[in-house]
Short mmCIF file of C-alpha atoms in Angstrom, two decimals:
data_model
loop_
_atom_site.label_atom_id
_atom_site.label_comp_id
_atom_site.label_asym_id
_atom_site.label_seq_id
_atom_site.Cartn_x
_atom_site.Cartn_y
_atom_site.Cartn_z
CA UNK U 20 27.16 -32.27 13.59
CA UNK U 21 24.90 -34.46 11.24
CA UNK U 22 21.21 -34.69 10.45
CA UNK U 23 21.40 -37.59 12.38
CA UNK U 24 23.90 -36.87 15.01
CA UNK U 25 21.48 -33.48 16.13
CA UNK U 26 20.69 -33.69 20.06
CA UNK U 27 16.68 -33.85 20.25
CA UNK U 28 14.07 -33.03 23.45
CA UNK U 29 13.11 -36.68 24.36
CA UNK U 30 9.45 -36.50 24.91
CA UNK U 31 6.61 -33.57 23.85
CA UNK U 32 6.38 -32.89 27.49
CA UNK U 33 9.85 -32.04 27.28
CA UNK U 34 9.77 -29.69 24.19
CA UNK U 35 7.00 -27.66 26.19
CA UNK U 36 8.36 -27.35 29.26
CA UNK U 37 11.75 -26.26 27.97
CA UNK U 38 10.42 -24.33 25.14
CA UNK U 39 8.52 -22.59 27.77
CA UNK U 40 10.52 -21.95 30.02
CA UNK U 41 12.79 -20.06 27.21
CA UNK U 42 9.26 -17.89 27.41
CA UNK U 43 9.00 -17.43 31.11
CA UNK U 44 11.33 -14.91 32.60
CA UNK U 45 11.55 -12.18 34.36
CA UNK U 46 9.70 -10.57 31.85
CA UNK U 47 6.72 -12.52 33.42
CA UNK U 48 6.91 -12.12 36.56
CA UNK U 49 8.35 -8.34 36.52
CA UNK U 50 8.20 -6.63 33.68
CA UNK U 51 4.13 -7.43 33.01
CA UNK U 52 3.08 -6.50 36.60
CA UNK U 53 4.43 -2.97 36.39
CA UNK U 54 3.41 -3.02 32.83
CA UNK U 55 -0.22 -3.96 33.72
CA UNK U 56 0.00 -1.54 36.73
CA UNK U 57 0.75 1.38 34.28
CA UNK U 58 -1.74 1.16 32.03
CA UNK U 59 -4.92 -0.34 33.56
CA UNK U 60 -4.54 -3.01 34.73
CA UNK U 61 -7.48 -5.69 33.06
CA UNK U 62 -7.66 -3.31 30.07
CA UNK U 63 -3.87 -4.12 29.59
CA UNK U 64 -4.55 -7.55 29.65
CA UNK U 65 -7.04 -7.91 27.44
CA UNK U 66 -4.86 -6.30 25.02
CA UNK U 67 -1.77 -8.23 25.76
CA UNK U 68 -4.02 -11.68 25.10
CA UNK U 69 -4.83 -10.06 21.82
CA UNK U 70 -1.15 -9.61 20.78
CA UNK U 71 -0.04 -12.87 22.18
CA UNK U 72 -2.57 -14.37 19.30
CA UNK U 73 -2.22 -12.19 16.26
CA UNK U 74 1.94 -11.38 16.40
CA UNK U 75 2.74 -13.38 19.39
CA UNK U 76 2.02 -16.94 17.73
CA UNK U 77 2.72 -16.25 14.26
CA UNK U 78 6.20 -14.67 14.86
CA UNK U 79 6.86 -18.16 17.09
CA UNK U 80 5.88 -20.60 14.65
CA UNK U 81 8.30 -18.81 11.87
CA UNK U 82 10.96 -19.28 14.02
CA UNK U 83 9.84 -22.74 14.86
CA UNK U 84 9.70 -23.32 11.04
CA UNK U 85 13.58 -22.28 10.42
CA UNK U 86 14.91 -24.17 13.21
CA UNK U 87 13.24 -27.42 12.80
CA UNK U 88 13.80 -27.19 9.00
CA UNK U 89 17.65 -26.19 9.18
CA UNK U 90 18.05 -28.10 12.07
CA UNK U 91 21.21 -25.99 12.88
CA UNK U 92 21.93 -23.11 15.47
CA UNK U 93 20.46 -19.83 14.43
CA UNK U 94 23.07 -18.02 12.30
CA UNK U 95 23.54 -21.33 10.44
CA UNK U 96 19.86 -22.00 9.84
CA UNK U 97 19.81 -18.56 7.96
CA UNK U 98 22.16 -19.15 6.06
CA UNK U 99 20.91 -22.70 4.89
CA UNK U 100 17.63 -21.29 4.29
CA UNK U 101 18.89 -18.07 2.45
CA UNK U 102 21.86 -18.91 0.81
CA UNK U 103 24.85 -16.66 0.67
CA UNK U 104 22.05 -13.26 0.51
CA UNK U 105 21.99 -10.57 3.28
CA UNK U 106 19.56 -12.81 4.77
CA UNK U 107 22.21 -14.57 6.63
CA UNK U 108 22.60 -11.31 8.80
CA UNK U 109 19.55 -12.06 10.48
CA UNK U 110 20.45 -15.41 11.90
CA UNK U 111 24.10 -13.43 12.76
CA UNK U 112 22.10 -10.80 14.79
CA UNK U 113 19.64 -13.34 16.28
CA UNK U 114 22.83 -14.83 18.21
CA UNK U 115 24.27 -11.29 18.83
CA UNK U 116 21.29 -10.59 20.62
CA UNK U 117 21.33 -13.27 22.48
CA UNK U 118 24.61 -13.31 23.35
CA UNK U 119 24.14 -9.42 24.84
CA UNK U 120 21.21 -10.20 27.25
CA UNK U 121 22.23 -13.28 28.78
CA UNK U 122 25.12 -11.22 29.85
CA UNK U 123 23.05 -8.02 31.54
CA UNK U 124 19.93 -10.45 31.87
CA UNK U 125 22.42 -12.70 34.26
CA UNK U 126 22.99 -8.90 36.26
CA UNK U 127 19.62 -9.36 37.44
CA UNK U 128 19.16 -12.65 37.65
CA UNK U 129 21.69 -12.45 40.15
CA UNK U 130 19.99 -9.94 42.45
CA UNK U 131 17.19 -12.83 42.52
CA UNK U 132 19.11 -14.59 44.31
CA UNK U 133 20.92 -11.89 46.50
CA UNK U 134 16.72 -11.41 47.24
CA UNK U 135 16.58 -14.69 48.87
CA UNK U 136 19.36 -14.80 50.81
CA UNK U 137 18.01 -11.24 52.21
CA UNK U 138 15.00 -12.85 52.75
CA UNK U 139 16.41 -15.78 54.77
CA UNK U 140 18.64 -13.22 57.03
CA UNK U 141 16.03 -10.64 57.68
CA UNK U 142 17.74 -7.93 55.77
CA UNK U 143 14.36 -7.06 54.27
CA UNK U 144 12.69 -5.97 58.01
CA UNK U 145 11.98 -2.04 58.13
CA UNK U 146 10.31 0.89 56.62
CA UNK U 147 9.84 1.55 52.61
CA UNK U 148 13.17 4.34 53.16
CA UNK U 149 15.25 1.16 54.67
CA UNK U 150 14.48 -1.13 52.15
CA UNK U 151 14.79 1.33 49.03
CA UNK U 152 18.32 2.03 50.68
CA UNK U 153 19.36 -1.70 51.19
CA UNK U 154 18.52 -1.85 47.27
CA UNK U 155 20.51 1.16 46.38
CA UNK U 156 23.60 -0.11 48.80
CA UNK U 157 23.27 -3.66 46.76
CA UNK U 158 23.06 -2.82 43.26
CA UNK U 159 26.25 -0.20 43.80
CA UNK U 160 28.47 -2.14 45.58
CA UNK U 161 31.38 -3.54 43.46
CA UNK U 162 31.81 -7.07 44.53
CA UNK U 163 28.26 -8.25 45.67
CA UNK U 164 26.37 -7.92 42.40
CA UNK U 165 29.52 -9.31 40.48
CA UNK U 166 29.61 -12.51 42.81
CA UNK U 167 25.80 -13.24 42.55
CA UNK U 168 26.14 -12.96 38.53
CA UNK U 169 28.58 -15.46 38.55
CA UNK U 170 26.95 -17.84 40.55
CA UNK U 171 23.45 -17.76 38.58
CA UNK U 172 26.01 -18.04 35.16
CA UNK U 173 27.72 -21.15 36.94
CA UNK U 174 24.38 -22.72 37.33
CA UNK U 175 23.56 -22.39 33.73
CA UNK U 176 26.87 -23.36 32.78
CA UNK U 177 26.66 -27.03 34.65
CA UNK U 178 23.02 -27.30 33.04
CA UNK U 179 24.15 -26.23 29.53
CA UNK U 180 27.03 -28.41 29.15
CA UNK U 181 25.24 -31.37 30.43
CA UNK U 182 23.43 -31.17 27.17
CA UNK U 183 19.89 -31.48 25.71
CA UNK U 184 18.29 -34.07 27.20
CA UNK U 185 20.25 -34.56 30.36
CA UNK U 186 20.90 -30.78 30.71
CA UNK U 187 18.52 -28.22 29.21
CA UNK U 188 15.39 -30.95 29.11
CA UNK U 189 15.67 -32.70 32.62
CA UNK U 190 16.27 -29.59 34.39
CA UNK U 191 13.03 -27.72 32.69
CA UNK U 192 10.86 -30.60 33.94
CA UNK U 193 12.23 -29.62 37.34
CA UNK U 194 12.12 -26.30 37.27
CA UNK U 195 8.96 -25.45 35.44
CA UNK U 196 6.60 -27.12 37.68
CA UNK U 197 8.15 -25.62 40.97
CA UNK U 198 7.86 -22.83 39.49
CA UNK U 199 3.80 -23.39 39.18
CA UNK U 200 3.52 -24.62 42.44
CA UNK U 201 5.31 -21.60 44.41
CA UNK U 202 3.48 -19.08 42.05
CA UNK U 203 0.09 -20.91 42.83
CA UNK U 204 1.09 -21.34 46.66
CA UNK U 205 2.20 -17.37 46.45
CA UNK U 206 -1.13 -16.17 44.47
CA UNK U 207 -3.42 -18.48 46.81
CA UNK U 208 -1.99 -16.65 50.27
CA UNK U 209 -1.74 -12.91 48.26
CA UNK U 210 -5.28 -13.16 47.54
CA UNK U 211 -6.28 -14.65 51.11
CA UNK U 212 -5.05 -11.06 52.29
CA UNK U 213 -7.81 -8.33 53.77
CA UNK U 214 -8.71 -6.28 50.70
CA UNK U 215 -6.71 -8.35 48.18
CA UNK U 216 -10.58 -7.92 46.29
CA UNK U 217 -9.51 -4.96 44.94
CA UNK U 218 -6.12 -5.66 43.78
CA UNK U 219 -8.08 -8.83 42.15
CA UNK U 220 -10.63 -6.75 40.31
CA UNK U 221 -8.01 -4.42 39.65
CA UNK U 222 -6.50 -7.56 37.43
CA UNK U 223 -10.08 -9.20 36.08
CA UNK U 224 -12.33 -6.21 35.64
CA UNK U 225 -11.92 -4.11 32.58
CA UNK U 226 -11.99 -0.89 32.04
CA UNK U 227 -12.92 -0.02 28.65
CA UNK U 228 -12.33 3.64 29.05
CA UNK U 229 -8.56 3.33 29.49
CA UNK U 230 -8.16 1.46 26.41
CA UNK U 231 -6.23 3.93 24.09
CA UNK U 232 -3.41 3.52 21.37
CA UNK U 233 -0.50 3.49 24.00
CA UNK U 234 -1.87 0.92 26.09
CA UNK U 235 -2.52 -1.17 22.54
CA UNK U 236 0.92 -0.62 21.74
CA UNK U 237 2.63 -1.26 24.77
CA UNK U 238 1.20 -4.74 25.17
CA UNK U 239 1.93 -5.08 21.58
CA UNK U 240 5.59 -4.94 23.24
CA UNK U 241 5.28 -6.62 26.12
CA UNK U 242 4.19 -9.66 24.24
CA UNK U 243 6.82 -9.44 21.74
CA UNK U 244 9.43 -9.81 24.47
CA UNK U 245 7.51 -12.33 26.66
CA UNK U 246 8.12 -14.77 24.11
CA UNK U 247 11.64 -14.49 23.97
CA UNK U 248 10.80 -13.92 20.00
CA UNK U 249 14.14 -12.43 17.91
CA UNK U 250 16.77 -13.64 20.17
CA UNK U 251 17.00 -16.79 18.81
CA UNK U 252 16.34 -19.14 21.29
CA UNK U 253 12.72 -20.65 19.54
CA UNK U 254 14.91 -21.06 16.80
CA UNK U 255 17.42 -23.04 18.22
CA UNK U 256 14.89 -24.95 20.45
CA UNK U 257 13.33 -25.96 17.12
CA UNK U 258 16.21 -27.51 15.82
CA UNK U 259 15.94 -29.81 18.73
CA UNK U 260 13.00 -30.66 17.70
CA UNK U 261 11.30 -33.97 16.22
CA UNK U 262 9.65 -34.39 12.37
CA UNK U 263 6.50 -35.26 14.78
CA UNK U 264 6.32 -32.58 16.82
CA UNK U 265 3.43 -30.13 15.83
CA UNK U 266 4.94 -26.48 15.40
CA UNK U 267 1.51 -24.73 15.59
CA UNK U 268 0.10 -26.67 18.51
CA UNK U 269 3.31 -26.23 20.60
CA UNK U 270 3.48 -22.44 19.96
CA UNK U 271 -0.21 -22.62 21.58
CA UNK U 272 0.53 -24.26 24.46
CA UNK U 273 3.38 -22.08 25.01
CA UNK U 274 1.65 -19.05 24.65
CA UNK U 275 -0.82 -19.95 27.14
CA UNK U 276 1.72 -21.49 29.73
CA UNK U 277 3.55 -17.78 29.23
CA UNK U 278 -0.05 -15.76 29.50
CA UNK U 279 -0.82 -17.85 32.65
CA UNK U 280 2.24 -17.28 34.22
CA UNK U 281 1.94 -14.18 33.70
CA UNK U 282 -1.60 -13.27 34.81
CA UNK U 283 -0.87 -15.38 37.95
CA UNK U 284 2.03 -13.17 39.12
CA UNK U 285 -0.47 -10.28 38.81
CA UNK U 286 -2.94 -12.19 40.90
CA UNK U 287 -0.22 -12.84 43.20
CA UNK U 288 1.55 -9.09 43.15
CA UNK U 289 -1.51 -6.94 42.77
CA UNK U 290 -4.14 -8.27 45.50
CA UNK U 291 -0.85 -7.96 48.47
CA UNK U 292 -0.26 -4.42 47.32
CA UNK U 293 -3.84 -3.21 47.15
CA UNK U 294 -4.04 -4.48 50.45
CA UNK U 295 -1.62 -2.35 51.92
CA UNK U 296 -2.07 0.33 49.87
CA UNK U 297 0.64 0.63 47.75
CA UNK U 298 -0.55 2.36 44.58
CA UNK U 299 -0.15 -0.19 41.48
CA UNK U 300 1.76 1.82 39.07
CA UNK U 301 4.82 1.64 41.24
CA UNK U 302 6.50 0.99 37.96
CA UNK U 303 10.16 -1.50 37.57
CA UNK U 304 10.69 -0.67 41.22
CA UNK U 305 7.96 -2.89 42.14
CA UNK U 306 9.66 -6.08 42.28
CA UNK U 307 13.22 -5.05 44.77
CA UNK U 308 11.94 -2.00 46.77
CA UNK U 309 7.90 -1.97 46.73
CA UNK U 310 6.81 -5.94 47.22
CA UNK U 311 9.61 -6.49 50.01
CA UNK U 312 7.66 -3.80 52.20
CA UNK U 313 4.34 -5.52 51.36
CA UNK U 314 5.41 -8.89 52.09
CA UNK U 315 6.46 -7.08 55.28
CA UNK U 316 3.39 -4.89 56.46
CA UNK U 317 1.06 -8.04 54.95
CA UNK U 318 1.89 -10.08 57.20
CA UNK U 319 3.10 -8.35 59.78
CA UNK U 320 1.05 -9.93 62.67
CA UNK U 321 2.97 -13.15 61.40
CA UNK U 322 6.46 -11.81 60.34
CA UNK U 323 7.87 -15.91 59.75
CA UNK U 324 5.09 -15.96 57.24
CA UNK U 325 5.52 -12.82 55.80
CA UNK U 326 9.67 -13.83 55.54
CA UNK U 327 8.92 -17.83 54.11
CA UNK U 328 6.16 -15.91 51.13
CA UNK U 329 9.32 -13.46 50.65
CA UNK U 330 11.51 -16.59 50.59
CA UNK U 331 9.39 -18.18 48.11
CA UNK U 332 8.47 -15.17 45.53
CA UNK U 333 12.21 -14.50 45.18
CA UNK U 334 12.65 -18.28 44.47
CA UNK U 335 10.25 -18.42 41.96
CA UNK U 336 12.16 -15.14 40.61
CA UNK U 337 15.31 -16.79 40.28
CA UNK U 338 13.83 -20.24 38.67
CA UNK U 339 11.51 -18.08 36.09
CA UNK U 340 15.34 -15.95 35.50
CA UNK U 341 17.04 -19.57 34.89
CA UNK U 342 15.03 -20.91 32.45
CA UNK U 343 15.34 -18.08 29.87
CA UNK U 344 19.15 -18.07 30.79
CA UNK U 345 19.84 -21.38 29.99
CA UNK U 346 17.98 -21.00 26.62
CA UNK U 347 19.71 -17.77 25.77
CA UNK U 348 22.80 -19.23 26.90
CA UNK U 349 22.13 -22.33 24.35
CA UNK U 350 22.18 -19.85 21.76
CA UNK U 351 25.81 -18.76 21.68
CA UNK U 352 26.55 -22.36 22.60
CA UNK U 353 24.82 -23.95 20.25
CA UNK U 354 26.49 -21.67 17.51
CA UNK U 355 30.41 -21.70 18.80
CA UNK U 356 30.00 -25.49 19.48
CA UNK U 357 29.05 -26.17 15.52
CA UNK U 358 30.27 -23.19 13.34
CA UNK U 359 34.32 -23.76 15.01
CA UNK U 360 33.46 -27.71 15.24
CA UNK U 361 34.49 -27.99 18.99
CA UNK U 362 32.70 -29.95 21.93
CA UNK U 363 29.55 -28.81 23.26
CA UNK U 364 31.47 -28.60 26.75
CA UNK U 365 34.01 -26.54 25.60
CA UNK U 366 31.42 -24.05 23.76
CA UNK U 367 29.62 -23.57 26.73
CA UNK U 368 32.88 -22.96 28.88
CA UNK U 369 33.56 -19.81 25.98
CA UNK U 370 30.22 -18.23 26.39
CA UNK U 371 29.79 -18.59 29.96
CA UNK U 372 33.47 -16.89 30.44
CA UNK U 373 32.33 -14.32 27.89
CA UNK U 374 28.92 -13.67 29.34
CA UNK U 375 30.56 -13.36 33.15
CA UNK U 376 32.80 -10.72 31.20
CA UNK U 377 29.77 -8.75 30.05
CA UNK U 378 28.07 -8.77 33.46
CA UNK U 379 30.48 -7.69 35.29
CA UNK U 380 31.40 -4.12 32.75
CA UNK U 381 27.54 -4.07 32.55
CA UNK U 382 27.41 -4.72 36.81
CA UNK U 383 30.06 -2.21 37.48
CA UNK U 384 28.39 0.06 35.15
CA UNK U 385 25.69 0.80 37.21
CA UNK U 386 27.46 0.57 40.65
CA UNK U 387 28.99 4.17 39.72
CA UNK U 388 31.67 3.67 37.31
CA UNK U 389 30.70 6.77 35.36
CA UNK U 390 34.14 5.17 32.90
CA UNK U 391 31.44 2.66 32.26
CA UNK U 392 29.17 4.79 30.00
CA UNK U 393 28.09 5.24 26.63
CA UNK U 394 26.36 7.96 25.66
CA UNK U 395 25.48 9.27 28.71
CA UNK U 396 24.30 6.00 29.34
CA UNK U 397 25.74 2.33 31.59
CA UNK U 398 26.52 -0.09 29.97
CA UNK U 399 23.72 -1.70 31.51
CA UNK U 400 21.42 0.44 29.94
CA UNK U 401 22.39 0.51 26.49
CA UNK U 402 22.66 -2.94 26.25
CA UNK U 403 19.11 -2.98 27.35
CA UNK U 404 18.11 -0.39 24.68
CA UNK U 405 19.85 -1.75 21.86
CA UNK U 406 18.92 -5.65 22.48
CA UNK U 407 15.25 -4.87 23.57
CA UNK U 408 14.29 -1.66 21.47
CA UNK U 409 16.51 -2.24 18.28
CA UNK U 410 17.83 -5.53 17.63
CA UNK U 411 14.50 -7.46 18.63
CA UNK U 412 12.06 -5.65 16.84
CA UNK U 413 14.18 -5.60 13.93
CA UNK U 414 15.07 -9.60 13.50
CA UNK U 415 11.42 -9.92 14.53
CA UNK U 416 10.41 -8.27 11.57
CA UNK U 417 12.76 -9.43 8.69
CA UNK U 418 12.14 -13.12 10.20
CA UNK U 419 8.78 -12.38 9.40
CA UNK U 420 9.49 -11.33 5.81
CA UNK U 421 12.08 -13.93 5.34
CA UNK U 422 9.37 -16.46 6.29
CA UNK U 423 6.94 -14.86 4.65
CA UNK U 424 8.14 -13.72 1.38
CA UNK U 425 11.17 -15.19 0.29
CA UNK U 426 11.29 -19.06 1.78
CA UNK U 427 9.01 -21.63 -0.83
CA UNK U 428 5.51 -21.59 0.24
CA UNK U 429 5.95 -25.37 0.04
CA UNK U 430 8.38 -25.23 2.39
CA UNK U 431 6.58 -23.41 4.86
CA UNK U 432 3.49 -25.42 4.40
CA UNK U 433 5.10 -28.57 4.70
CA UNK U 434 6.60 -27.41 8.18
CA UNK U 435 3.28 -26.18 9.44
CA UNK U 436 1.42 -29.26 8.63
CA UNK U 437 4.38 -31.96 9.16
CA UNK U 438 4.31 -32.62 5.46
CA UNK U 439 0.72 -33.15 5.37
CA UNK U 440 0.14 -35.60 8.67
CA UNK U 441 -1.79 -32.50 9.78
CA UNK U 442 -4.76 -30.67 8.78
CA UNK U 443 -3.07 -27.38 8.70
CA UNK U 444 -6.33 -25.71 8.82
CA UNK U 445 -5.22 -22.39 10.42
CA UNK U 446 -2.49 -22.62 7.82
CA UNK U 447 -3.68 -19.62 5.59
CA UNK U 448 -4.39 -17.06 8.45
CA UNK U 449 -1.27 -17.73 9.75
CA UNK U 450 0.86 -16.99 6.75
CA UNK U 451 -1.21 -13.84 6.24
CA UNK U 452 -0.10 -12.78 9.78
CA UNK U 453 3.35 -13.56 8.98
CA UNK U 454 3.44 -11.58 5.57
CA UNK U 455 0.73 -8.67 6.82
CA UNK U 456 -0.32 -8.12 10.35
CA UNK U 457 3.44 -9.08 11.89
CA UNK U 458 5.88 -6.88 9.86
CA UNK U 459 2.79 -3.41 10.41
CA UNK U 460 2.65 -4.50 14.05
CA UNK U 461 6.20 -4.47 14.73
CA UNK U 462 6.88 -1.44 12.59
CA UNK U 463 4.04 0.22 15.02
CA UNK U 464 6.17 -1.31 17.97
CA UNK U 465 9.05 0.54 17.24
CA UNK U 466 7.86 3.57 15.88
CA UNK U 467 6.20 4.07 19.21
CA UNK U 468 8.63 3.68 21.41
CA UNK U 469 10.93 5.75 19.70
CA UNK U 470 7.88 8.47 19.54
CA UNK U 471 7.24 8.78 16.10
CA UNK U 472 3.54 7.95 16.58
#
């Protein structure tokens, strides 16, 4: 496809939304709560704001900078931009990545929805022992889990192949801003609850005293994978982007849309669970087993209400799971589509068969198929390592030295500022985040969580 043949977003409002909606995920509107539970709650946040700003941004606007300027999928862009040096691997491993967690991202995606469906039937009534169970009896059964993947992949497959504009764009102008309203509808009746005061200062008040290296570290982490940064989705977003669209100023608004979405599912997690006293370190559990019980004993002198805010929450679940599937999804599509020179249709119907393929080993794998396994491990779970704790850190880091060090400052310049229409006056602190603070923050990242320091 041509320069001038390259889809584009149609409006800024469209970049955003899309762009971040690639951000917003699960990792949102799970992983943070537990995270923030874990280690402190408003001390963890405070931190996590931190990162967002001095690796969260910078890492975002490199890989804004390589898409817009190849204006190519990911593993093509590196190679534009690098030649025929190893650098080209990191474009290669960018859509690797990607490839690997839409398929065991689309796993839970899919009990989202399963979620809502038990939340419409009134699977989820009884005590914390009954709903743990109905979990357990879900994620093991070998068809149920399988079927609900497939359905959240068909859904991303329609939107995918319908394209850019009428596909990917149109549907994140939908889907972002229901997404707002049920989390601010959700968060408004949460904190409405008796004693939901301290599950909010919980959230808003710091304390300074918990503060420590791994709390630092892990929302060094957190932010890193809240952005969707190394799986090359910003990249290929980018190259869907206009001459006029300002890299730096997007990446802003993105990060705060992402923050805010994910402060507001704390507001609207940790106030219900404080109320009924469910300790707020209740760690990845907290989303399928703990917060169907509060919904529950919340609103128990009201059960339809209780049932409609369960309704809801796993609806926003499923919409904040869509949005980075159908980016992640774009990925692989965007790659087979150009590099073998077939339709965009056709691309999309390869990945999503693919992807369905990896859900299903990666489904089975942790319904009890022990034949599943690596390494003692599901398939599930080492996909998870690998993508999240290897592969992500590490094309986060050699993006950042790729931008950083080897592409023409010029080059990088003239991105930042759209070839001088901007002021670019933030231009110099952010290239000494991409060649200083990024690459020793990441290194930190994944030293720690493989216990070296």
């Amino acid at each position: 496809m041509s320069l001038q043949e390259r889809a584009k977003f149609g409006s800024k409002i469209g970049v955003i939304l899309a762009t971040a909606g690639s951000a917003v995920g699960l990792g949102n509107v799970w992983r943070f709560p537990y995270m923030t539970g874990e280690n402190g709650g408003a001390a963890f946040i405070i931190c996590y704001v931190f990162c967002i700003v001095v690796l969260g941004l910078p890492c975002m606007i490199s890989e804004f900078v390589i898409g817009r300027n190849a204006r190519s999928n990911t593993a093509r862009a590196y190679h534009k931009l690098g030649g025929r040096s190893p650098w080209m691997v990191i474009g290669y491993l960018g859509v690797l990545t990607g490839f690997l967690i839409t398929g065991y991202y689309a796993v839970v995606s899919g009990w989202c929805l399963q979620y809502i469906y038990a939340s419409v039937s009134g699977c989820l009534h009884g005590n914390p022992q009954f709903i743990r169970d109905y979990f357990v009896s879900f994620e093991t059964d070998p068809l149920k889990p399988i079927l609900c993947t497939i359905i959240i992949l068909a859904i991303t497959h329609m939107i995918i192949s319908r394209g850019v504009k009428r596909g990917i764009e149109k549907a994140s102008k939908m889907m972002m801003p229901t997404l707002f309203v049920l989390l601010l509808f959700i968060v408004i009746m949460s904190c409405m609850l008796p004693g939901a005061g301290r599950g909010i200062s919980f959230l808003l008040k710091p304390d300074f005293d918990k503060m420590n290296s791994d709390v630092l570290l892990g929302a060094l982490g957190q932010s890193f994978y809240s952005l969707s940064i190394g799986m090359g989705c910003l990249c290929t977003y980018a190259s869907y982007f206009s001459k006029e669209t300002n890299l730096a100023g997007s990446a802003v608004k993105i990060g705060v849309i992402d923050s805010l979405v994910a402060i507001l599912a704390g507001l609207m997690i940790f106030p219900a669970a404080f109320s009924v006293g469910v300790e707020p370190d209740s760690g990845p559990s907290l989303i399928f087993i703990t917060l169907p019980n509060v919904f529950h004993q919340a609103f128990s002198s009201v059960p339809a209400v209780g049932d409609a805010v369960a309704v809801m929450f796993y609806a926003l679940l499923s919409l904040a799971a869509l949005t980075s599937l159908i980016s992640l999804h774009e990925v692989s599509t965007a790659f087979l589509s150009e590099e073998l020179k077939i339709s965009r249709s056709r691309g999309a119907l390869i990945v999503t068969v693919l992807c369905t393929a990896v859900g299903v080993f990666c489904s089975l794998s942790i319904g009890g198929y022990e034949g599943l396994q690596l390494f003692g491990r599901s398939l599930f779970d080492v996909f998870d390592f690998v993508t999240g704790q290897v592969f992500l850190p590490v094309v986060g880091f050699l993006t950042c030295i790729f931008v950083g060090w080897f592409l023409p400052g010029q080059l990088v310049r003239d991105e930042f500022t759209n070839y001088g229409t901007l002021k670019g006056s933030f231009y110099r602190l952010y290239i000494f985040s991409v060649k200083i603070v990024c690459p020793v923050c990441i290194v930190l990242i994944f030293l720690h969580q493989f216990g070296v320091i």
